[in-house]
Tab-separated table of C-alpha atoms in Angstrom:
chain	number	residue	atom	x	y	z
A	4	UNK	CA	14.335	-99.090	66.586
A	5	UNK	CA	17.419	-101.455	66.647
A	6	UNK	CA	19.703	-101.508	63.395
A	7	UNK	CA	22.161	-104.348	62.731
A	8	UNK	CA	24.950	-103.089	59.986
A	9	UNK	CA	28.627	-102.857	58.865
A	10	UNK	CA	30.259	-100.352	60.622
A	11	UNK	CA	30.504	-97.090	58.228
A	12	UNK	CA	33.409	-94.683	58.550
A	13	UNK	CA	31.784	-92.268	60.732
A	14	UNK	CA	30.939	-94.853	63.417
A	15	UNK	CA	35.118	-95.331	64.151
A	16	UNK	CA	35.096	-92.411	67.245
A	17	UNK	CA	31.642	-94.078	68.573
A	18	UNK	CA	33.046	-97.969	68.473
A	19	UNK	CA	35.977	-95.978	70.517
A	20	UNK	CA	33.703	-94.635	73.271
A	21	UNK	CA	31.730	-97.595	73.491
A	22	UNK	CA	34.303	-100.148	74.173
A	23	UNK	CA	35.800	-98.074	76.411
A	24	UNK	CA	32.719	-97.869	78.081
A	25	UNK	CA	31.667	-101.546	77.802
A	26	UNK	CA	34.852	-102.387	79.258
A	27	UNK	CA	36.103	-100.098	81.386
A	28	UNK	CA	39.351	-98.874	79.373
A	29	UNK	CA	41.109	-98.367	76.054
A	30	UNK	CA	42.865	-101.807	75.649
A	31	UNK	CA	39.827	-103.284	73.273
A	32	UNK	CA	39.713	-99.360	71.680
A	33	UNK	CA	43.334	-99.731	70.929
A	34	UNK	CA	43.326	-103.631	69.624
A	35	UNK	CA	40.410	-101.982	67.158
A	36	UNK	CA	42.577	-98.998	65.948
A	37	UNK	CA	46.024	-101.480	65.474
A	38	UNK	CA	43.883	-103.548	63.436
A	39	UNK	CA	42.312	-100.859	61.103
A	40	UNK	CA	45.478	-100.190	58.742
A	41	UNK	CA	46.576	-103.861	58.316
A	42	UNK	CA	45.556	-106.970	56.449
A	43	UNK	CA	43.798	-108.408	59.249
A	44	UNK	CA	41.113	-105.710	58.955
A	45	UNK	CA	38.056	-106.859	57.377
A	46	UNK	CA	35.740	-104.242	56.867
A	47	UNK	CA	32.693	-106.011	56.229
A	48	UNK	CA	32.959	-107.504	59.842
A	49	UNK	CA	33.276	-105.233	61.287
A	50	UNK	CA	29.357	-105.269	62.978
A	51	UNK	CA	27.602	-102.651	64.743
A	52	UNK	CA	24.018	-101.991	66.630
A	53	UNK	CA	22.268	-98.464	66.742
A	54	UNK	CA	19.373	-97.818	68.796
A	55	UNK	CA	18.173	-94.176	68.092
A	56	UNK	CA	20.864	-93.017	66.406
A	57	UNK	CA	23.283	-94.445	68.805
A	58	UNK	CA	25.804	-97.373	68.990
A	59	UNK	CA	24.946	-99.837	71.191
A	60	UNK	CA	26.921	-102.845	70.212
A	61	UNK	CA	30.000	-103.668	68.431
A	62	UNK	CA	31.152	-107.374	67.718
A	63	UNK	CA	34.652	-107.666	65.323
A	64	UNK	CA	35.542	-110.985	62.767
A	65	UNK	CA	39.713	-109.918	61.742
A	66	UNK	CA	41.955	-112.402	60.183
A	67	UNK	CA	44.400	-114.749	61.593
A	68	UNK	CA	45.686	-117.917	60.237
A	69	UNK	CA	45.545	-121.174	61.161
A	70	UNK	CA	47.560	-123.905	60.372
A	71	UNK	CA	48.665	-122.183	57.418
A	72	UNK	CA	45.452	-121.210	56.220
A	73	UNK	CA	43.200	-117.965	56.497
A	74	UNK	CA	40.837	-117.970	59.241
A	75	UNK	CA	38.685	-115.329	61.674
A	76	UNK	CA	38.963	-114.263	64.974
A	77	UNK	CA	36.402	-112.682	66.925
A	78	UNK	CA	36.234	-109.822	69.041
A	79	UNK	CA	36.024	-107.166	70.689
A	80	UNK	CA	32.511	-107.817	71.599
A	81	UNK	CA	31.207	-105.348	73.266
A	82	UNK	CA	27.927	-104.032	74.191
A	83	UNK	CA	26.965	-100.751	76.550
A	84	UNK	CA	26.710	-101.182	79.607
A	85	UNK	CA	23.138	-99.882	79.817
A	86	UNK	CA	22.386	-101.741	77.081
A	87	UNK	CA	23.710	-105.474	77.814
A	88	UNK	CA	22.027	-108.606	78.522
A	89	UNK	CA	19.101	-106.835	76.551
A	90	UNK	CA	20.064	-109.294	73.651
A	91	UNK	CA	22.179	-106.837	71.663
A	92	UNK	CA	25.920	-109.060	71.763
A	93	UNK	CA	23.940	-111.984	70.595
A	94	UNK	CA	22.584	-109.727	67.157
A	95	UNK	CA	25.948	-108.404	66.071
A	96	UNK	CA	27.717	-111.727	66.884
A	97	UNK	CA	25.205	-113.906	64.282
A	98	UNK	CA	24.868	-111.064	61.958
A	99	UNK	CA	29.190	-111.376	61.676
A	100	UNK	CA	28.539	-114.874	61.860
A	101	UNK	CA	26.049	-114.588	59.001
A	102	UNK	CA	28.169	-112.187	56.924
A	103	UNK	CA	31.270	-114.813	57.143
A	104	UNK	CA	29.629	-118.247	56.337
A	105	UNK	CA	28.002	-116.167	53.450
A	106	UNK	CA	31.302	-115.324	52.518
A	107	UNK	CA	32.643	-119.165	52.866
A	108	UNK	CA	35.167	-118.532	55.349
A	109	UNK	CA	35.418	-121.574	57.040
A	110	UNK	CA	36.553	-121.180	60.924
A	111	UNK	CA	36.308	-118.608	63.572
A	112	UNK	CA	38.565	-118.442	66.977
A	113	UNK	CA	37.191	-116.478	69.984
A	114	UNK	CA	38.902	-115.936	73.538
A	115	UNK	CA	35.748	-115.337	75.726
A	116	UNK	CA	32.916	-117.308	78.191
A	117	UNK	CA	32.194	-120.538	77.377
A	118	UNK	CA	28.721	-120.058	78.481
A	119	UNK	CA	28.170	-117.051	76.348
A	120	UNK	CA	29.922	-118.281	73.315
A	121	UNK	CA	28.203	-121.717	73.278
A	122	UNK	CA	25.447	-120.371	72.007
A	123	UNK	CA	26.806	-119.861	68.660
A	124	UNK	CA	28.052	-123.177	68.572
A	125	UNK	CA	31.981	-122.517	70.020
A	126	UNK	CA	33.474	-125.342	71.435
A	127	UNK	CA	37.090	-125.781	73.382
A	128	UNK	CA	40.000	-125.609	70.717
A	129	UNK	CA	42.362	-127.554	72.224
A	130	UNK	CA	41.135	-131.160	71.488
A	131	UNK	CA	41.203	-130.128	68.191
A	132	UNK	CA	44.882	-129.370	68.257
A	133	UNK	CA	44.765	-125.676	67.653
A	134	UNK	CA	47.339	-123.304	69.602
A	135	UNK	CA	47.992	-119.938	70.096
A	136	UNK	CA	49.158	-117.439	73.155
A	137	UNK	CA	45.896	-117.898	74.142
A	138	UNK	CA	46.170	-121.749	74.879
A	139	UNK	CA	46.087	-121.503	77.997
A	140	UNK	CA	42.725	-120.179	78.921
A	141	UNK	CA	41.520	-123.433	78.649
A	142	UNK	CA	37.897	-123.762	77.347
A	143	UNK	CA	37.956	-120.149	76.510
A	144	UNK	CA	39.805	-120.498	73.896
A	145	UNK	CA	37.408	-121.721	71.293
A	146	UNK	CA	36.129	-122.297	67.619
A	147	UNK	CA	33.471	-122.686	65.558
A	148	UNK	CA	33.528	-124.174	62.075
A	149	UNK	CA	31.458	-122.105	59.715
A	150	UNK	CA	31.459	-124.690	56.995
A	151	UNK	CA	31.884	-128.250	56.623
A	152	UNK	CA	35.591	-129.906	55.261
A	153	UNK	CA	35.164	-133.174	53.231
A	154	UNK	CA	37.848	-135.721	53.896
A	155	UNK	CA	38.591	-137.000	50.531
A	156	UNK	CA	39.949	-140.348	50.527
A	157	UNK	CA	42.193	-141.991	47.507
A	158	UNK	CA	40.373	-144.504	45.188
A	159	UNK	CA	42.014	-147.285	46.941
A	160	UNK	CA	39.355	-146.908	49.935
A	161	UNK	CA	36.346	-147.568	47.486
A	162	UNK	CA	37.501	-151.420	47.010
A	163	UNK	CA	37.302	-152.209	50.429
């Protein structure tokens, strides 16, 4: 039986094992543990999948801003190896994408494959003007608005 959940505190040393595992090194494990003692760390997105008893996938939402204002990024997504293309990256990725639009945030950044992340409705950043390090990874540096953003126009407009 497959369980979708925020990650509890007991889950921290499997998350370790199974990024490192999922991805063949620590680099994702020790992006997760930089992130755990600052602002950025959100604890209710931080998303997990058990099977049995055991962690099977992992998918992160930590804040950045944008523009000035607050904003998510994803990842590390990860999923064991065993375990992936079995559906289990897609469940934790909408449940933190659940857990944030219920929340109102409004726009989520990922660095990852197009193909994958289309599904959730990413799209390229860059035509809409927003930058990081990560610019230059072309369309795999995307973002999905959670929420709409009315444009608000001054009364002037309405006498046209």
């Amino acid at each position: 039986m497959t369980e979708v959940r925020i990650e509890q505190p007991e889950d921290a040393d499997g998350i370790r094992r199974l990024l490192e595992s999922a991805f063949g090194g620590e680099a994702e494990a020790r992006l997760v543990a930089a992130l755990r003692p600052t602002h950025a760390w959100l604890p209710e997105f931080s998303v997990v999948a058990g099977e049995n008893g055991r962690l099977v996938a992992f998918a992160l939402l930590s804040r950045v801003m944008v523009g000035g204002e607050e904003a998510l990024a994803l990842g590390p997504v990860a999923v064991t190896p065993e375990r992936q293309r079995q559906g289990f990256g897609t469940s934790v990725v909408r449940d933190a994408l659940r857990r944030a639009t219920e929340a109102r945030e409004r726009l989520v950044l990922v660095l990852g494959d197009p193909a994958y992340y289309r599904r959730f409705g990413f799209v390229p950043a860059a035509p809409y003007g927003i930058t990081s390090e990560w610019s230059s990874a072309g369309d795999a540096w995307q973002v999905l608005a959670l929420r709409p953003v009315e444009a608000r126009y001054p009364s002037a407009w309405r006498q046209v």
